[in-house]
Coordinates of C-alpha atoms in Angstrom, one line a residue:
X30 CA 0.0 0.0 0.0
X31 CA 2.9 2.3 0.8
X32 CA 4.8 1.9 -2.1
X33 CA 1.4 2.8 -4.3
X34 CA 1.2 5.7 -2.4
X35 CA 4.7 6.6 -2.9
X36 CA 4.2 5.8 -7.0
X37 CA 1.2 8.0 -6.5
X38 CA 3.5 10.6 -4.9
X39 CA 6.0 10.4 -7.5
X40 CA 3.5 10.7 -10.1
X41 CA 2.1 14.0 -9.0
X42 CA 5.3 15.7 -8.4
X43 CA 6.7 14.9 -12.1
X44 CA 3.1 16.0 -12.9
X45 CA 3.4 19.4 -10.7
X46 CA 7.2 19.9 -12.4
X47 CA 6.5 19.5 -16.2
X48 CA 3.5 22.1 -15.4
X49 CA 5.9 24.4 -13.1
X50 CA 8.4 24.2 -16.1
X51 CA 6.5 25.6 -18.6
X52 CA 4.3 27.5 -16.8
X53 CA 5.6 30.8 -18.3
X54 CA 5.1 29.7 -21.9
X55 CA 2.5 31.7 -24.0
X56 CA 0.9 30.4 -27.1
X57 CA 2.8 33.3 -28.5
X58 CA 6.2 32.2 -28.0
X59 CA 5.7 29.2 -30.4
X60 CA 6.0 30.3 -33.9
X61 CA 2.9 28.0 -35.1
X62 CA -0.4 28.1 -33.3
X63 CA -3.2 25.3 -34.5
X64 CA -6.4 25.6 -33.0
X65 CA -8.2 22.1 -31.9
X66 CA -11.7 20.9 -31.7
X67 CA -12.3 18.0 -29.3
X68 CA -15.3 15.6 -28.8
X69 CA -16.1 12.3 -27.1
X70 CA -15.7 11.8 -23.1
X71 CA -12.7 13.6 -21.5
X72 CA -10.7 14.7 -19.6
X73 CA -8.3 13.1 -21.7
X74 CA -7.5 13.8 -25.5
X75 CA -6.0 12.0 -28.1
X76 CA -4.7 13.9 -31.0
X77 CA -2.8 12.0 -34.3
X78 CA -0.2 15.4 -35.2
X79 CA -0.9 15.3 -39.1
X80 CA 2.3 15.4 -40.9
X81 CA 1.7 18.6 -42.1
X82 CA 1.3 20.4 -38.8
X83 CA 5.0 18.0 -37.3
X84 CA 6.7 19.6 -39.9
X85 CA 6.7 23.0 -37.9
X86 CA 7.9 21.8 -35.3
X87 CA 11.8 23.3 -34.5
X88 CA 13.3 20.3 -32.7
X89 CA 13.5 16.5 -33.9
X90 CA 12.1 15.2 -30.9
X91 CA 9.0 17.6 -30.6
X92 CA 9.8 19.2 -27.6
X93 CA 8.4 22.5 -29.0
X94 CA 5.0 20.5 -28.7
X95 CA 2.5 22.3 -26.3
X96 CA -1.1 22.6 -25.6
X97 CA -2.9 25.5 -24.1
X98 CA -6.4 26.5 -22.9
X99 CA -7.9 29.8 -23.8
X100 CA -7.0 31.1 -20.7
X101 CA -3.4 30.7 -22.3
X102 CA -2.5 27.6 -19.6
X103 CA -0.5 25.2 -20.5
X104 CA -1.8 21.4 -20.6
X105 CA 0.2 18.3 -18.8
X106 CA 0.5 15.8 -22.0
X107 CA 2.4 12.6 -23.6
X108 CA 3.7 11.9 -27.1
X109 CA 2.8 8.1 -28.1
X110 CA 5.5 8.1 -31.3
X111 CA 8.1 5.3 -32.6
X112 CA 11.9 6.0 -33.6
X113 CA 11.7 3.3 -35.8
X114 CA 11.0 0.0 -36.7
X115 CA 11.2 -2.5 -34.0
X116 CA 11.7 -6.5 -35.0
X117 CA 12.4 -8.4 -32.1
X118 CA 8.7 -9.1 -32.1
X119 CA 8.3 -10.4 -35.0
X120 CA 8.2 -14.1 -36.1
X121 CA 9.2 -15.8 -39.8
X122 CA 7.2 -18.7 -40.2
X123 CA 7.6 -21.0 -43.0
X124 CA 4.2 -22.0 -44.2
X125 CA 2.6 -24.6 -46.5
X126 CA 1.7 -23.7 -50.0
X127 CA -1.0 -25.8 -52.2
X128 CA -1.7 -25.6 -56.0
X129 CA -5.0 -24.1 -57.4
X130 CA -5.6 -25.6 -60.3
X131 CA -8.7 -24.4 -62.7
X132 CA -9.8 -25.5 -66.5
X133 CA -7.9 -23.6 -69.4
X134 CA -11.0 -21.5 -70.6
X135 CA -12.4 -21.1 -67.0
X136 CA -10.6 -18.3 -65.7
X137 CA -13.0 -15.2 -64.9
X138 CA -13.5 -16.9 -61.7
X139 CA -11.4 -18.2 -58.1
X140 CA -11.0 -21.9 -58.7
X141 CA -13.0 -23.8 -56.7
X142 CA -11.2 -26.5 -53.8
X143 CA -12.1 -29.4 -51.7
X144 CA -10.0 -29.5 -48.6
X145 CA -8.9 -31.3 -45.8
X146 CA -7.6 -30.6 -42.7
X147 CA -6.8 -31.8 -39.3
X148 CA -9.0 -30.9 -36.2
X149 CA -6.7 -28.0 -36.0
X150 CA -7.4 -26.4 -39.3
X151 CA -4.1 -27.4 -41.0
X152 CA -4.2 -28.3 -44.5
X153 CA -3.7 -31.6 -45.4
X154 CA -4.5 -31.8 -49.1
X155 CA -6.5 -29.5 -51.5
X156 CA -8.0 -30.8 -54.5
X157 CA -9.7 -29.3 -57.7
X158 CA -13.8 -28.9 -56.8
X159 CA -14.4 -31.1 -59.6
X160 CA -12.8 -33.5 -61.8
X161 CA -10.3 -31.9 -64.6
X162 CA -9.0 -33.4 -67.9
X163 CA -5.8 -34.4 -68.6
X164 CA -3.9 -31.3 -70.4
X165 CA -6.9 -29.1 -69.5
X166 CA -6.1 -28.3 -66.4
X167 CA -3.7 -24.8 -65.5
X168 CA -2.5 -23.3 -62.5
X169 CA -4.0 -20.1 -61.5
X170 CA -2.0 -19.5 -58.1
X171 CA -1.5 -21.0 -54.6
X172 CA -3.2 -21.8 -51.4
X173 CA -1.1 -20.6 -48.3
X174 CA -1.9 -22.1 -45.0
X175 CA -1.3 -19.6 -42.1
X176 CA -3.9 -21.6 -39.4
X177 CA -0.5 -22.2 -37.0
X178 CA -0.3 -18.1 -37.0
X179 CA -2.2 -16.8 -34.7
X180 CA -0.5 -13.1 -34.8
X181 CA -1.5 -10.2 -37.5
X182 CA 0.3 -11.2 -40.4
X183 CA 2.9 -7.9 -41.8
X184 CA 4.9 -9.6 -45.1
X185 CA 4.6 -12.3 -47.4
X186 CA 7.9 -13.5 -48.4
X187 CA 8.5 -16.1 -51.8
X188 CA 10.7 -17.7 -53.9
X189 CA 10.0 -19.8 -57.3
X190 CA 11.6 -21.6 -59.5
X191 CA 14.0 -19.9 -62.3
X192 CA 11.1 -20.7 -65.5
X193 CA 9.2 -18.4 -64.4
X194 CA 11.8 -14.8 -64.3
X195 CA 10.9 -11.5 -64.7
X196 CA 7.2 -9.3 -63.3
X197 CA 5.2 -11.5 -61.3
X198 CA 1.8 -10.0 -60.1
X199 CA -1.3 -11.7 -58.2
X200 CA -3.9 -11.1 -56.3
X201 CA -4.0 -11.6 -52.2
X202 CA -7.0 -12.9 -50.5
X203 CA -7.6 -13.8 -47.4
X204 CA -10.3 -16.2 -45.0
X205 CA -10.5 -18.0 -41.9
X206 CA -12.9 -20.8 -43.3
X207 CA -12.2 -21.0 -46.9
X208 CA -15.9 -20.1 -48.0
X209 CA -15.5 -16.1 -48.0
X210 CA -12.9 -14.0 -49.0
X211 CA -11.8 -10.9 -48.4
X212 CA -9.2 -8.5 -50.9
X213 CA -5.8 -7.9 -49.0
X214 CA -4.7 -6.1 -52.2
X215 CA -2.3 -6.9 -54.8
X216 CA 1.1 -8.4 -54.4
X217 CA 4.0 -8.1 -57.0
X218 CA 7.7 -9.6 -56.5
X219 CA 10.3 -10.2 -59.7
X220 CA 13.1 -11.6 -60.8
X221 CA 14.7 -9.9 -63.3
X222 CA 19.0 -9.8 -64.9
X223 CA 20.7 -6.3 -65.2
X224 CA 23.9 -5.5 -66.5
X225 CA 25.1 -8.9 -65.5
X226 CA 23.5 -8.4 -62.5
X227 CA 20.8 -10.3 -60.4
X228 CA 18.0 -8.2 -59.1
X229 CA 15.6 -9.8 -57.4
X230 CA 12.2 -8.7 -54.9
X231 CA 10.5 -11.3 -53.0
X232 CA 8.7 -9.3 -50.7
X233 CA 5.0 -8.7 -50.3
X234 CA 4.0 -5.9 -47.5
X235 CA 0.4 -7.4 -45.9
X236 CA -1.9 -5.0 -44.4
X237 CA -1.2 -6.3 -40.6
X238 CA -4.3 -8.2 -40.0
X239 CA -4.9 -12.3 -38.8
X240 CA -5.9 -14.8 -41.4
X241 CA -5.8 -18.4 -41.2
X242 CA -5.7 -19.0 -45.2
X243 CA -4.2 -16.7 -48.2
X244 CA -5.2 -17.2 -51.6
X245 CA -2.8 -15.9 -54.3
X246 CA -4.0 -15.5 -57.9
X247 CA -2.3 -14.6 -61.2
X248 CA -3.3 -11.7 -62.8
X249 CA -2.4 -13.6 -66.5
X250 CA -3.8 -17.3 -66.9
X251 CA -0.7 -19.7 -66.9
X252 CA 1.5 -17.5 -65.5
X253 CA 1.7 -18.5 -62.3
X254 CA 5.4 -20.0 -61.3
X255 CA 6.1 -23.2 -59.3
X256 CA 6.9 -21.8 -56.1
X257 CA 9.9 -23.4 -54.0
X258 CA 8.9 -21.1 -50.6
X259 CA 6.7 -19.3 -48.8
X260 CA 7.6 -17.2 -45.8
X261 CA 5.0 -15.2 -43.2
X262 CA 6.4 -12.2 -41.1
X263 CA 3.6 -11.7 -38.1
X264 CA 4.1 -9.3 -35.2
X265 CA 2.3 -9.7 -32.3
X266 CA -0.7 -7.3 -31.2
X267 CA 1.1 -5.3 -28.7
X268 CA 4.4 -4.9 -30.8
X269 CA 2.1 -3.7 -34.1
X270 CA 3.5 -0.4 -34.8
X271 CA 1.7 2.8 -35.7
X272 CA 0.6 3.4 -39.3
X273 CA 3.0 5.5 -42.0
X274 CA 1.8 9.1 -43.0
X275 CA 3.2 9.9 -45.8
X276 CA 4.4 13.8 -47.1
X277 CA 3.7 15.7 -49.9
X278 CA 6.0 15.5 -53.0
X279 CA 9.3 17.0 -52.3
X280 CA 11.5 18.8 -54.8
X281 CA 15.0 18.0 -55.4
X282 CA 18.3 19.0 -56.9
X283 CA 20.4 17.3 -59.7
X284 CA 24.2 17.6 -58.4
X285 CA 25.3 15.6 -61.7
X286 CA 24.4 13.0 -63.8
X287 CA 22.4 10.2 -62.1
X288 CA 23.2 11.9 -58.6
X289 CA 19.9 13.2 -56.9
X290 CA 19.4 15.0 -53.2
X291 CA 16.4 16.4 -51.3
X292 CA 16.5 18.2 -48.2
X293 CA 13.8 17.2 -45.6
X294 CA 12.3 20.0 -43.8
X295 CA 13.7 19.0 -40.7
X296 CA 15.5 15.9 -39.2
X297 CA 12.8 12.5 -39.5
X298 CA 12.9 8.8 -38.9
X299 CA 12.3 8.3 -42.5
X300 CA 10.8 4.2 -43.1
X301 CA 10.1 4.7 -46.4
X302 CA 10.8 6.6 -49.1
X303 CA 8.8 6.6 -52.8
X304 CA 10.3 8.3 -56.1
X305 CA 7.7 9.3 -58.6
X306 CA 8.6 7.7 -61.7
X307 CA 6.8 10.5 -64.1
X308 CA 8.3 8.8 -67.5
X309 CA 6.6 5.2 -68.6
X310 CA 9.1 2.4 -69.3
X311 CA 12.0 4.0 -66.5
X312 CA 14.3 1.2 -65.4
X313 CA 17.1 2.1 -62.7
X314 CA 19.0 0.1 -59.8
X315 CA 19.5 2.7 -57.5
X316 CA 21.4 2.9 -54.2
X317 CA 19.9 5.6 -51.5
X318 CA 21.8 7.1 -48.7
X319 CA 21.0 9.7 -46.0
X320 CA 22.3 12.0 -43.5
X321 CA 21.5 14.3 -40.7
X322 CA 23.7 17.9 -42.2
X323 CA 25.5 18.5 -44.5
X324 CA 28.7 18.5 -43.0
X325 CA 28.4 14.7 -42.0
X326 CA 29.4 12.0 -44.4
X327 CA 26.5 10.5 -46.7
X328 CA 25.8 6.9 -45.3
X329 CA 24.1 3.9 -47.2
X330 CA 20.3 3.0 -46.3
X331 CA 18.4 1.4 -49.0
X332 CA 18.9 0.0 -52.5
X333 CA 17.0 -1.4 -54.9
X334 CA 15.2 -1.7 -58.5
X335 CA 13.0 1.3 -59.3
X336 CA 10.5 0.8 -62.8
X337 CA 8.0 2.0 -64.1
X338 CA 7.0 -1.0 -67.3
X339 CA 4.0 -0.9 -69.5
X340 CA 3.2 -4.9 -69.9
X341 CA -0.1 -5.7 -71.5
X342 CA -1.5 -2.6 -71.6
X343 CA -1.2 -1.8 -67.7
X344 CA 2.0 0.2 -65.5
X345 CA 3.7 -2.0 -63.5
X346 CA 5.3 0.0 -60.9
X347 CA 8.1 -0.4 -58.3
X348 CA 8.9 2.8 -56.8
X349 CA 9.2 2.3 -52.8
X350 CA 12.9 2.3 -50.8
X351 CA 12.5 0.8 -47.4
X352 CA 14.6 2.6 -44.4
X353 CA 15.6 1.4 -41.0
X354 CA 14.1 4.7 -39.7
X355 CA 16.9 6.6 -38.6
X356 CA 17.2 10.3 -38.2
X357 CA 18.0 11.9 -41.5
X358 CA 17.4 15.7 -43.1
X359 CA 19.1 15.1 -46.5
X360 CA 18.3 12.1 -49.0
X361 CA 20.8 11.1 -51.7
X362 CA 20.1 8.7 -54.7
X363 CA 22.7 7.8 -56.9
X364 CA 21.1 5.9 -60.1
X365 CA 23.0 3.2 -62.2
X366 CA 22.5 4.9 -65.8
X367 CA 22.9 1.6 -67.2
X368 CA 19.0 1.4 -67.3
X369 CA 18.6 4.9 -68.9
X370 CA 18.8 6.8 -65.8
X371 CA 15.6 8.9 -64.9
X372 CA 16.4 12.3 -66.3
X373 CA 18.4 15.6 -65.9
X374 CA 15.6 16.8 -63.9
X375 CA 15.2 15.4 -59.8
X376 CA 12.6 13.5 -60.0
X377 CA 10.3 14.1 -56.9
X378 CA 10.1 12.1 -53.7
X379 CA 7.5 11.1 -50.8
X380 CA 8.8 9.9 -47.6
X381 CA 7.2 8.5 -44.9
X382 CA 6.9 8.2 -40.8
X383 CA 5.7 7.0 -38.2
X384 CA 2.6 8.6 -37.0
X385 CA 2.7 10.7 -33.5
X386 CA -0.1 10.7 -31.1
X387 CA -0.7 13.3 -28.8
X388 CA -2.6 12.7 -25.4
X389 CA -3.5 15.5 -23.1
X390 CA -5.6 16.5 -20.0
X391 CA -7.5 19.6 -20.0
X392 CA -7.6 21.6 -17.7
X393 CA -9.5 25.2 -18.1
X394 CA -12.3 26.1 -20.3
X395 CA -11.4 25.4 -23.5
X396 CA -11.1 26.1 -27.1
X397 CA -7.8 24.4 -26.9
X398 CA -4.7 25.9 -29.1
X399 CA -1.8 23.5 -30.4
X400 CA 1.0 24.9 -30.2
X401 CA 5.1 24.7 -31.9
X402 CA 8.3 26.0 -33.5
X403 CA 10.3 27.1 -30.9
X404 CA 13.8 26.2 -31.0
X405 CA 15.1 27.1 -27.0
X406 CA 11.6 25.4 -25.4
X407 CA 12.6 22.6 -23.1
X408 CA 10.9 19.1 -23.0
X409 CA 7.9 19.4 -20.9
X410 CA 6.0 16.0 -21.7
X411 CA 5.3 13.3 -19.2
X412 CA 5.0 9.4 -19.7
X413 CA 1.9 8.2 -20.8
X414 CA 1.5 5.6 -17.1
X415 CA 1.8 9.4 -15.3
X416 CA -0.4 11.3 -17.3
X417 CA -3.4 8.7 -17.2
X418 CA -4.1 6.4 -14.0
X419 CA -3.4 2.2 -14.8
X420 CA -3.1 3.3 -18.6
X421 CA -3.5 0.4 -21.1
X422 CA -3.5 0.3 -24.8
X423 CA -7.2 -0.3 -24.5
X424 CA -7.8 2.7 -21.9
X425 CA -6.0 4.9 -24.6
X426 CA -8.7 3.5 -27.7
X427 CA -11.3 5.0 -25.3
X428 CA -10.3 8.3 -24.8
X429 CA -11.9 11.0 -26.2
X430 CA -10.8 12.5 -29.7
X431 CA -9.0 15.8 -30.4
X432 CA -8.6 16.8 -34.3
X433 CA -6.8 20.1 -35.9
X434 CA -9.8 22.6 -36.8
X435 CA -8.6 24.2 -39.5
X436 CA -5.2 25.3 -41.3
X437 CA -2.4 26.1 -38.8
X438 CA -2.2 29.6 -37.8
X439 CA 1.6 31.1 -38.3
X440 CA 2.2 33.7 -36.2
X441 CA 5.8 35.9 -36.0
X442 CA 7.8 36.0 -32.9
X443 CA 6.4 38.5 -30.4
X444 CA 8.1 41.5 -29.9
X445 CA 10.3 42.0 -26.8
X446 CA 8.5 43.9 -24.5
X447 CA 10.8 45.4 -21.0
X448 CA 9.5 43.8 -18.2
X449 CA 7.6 45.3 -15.4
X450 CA 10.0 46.7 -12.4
X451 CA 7.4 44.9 -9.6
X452 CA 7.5 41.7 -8.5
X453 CA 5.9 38.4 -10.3
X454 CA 4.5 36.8 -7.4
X455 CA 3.0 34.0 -9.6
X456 CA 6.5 33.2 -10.9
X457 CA 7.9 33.2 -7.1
X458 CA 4.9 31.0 -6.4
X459 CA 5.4 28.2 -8.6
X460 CA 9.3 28.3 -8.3
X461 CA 7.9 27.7 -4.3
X462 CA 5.9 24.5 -5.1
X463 CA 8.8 23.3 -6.9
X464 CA 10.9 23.6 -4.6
X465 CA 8.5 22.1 -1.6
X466 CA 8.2 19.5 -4.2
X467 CA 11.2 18.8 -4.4
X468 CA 12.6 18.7 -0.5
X469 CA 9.4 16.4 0.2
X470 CA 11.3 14.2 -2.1
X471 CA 14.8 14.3 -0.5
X472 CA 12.4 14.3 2.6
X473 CA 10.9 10.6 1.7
X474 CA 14.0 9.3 0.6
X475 CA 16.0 10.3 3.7
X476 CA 13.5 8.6 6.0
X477 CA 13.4 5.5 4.0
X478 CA 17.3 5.6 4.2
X479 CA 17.3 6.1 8.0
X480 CA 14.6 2.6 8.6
X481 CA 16.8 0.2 10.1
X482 CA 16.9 -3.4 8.2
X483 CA 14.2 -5.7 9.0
X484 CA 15.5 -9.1 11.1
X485 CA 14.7 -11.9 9.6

């Protein structure tokens, strides 16, 4: 009981300190004010920071981030955000694959299957729903068996046999009884030679969600290859990161022939990075590197195959990079001109991050302001278990919503104004709590020290 008490204790002094330390801020010492409309239950309020809005932000790690009332008060708050990727949650699984066979001229439809499984739900075997010919039959795609997964599933990963180089493209469906499907997308992987070179995908980004069967269809009848793999990357509920938000095309610089950089508008934990491919039939191995100013050496992050084909009438595109989410401000991509190159111009870029989540208690009559862009202000957020009482991911899917209202509001630095000769007896008043916070601190711990050890 004591030591909850002393948590409790703890709890409200880090609470009463973040407030004490940026009591003094004004909404108009941030360069970027944003005005918020909240609804659902309180007095907690979840806000996802649209990209947009971040990108004012003066310091990597948001600690220009505040929230104030209309009296102009700050608010106590957490940021729920990621650095990057994090993979020591998730689980490879090699799965079993099946054949889907169909008739020849039969193939505007799924093929239909007769299955059997174990009292589990693994597959045994998987025939064609009805008898086939010899010579008519074809293979549209594969049955995956994912029943032994029981965590969402993020990547499909395959290989195939060497007959079958170059695009592949199917379908992804997905069911937990084999009877209904639902669309998970498209999935595209290839195989292709370059400059004596082999270039190869076999990655397949799923949309993060549990399924005990896949069902992978060729887009082109007898096209599908003989597979020799099949791989599942799953990630458990608790480790499933936040979703990407993605930026608005960037402009970049040519520095010389197949050499292309972009400045970000601040330092990021870039995952992902897309080049828009503007000119059809583009075919470039690229290699992308990154770094946090100028004056740092450019390191290697991400390479791969960027094209942009026409094949039967339809694009088929491969233009996303995938980054380890590091901090980075400047993007570099050097193309192998071997393939054409793509241009003198830059072509432009998209990157992507993690999204940020905002949670604050209010306090004072709202409306509420959003506030950032200052480059002195000092961290002032707390942790998400001191902000909200026995917080849990599903206590923070219950908490009411708060949502930008409106374009952000940009307003210059205000002037400096002398300050009055009396005294601030509201400054000397918090800097008091603080400090009574503090010596009941040294207070409790001294005590605790002094308690002679218990006899066994």
């Amino acid at each position: 009981m004591s030591q909850k008490l002393n948590l409790g204790w703890l709890g409200a002094v880090a609470m009463g300190m973040a407030l004490a330390a940026g009591a003094q801020e004004k909404p108009a010492d941030f360069a970027t004010q944003v005005p918020l409309s909240v609804s659902g239950e309180g007095p907690w309020y979840r806000l996802e920071l649209p990209l947009a809005v971040q990108l004012n932000a003066r310091q990597t790690d948001l600690s220009d981030v505040r929230v104030f009332n209309a009296a102009g008060e700050p608010q106590a708050y957490a940021l729920a955000r990621e650095t990057a990727q994090v993979d020591d949650n998730r689980t490879l699984t090699d799965v079993k694959w099946f054949p889907l066979y169909d008739s020849a001229d039969d193939t505007e439809r799924a093929p239909g299957v007769r299955v059997q499984s174990n009292v589990n739900g693994t597959l045994v075997e998987v025939q064609p729903s009805r008898q086939l010919e010899a010579g008519e039959e074809v293979l549209r795609g594969w049955l995956l068996d994912a029943s032994g997964i029981k965590a969402p599933l993020q990547q499909l990963i395959l290989d195939w046999t060497s007959e079958r180089d170059g695009f592949q493209r199917f379908s992804i469906e997905a069911s937990d009884d084999l009877q209904h499907w639902q669309s998970w997308g498209e999935g595209q992987v290839a195989r292709l030679t370059f400059a004596d070179e082999r270039v190869e995908q076999h990655e397949v980004g799923l949309p993060g969600q549990s399924a005990r069967y896949l069902r992978l269809l060729w887009n082109t009848p007898q096209a599908a290859p003989i597979l020799t793999s099949a791989q599942l990357q799953s990630a458990s509920p608790r480790s499933l990161p936040l979703p990407l938000v993605w930026s608005q095309a960037l402009a970049g610089s040519s520095v010389k022939a197949g050499e292309y950089i972009w400045q970000l508008p601040m330092g990021l934990n870039v995952e992902r990075v897309q080049i828009v491919l503007d000119q059809p039939n583009s075919l470039a191995p690229v290699v992308l590197s990154g770094r946090r100013e100028s004056s740092l050496p450019w390191q290697p992050m991400s390479s791969g195959l960027l094209y942009r084909l026409t094949q039967n009438g339809q694009d088929v595109l491969q233009n996303e990079l995938q980054l380890s989410g590091q901090t980075v401000q400047q993007l570099k991509l050097v193309v192998d001109e071997r393939g054409g190159g793509l241009g003198g111009q830059a072509p432009t870029l998209k990157f992507a991050v993690r999204a940020t989540q905002l949670v604050f208690l209010a306090r004072g009559a709202g409306p509420f302001t959003l506030a950032l862009g200052s480059a002195t202000a000092k961290a002032a957020n707390l942790p998400l278990s001191t902000l909200i009482p026995d917080f849990s991911a599903a206590k923070l899917a219950t908490l009411g919503r708060a949502s930008v209202d409106g374009g952000a509001v940009v307003t210059p630095a205000a002037a400096t104004v002398p300050a009055p000769t009396g005294t601030d007896w509201k400054k000397f008043g918090l800097w008091a709590v603080l400090l009574l916070s503090v010596l009941f601190l040294a207070a409790m711990a001294f005590s605790l020290l002094r308690k002679p050890p218990v006899k066994p």
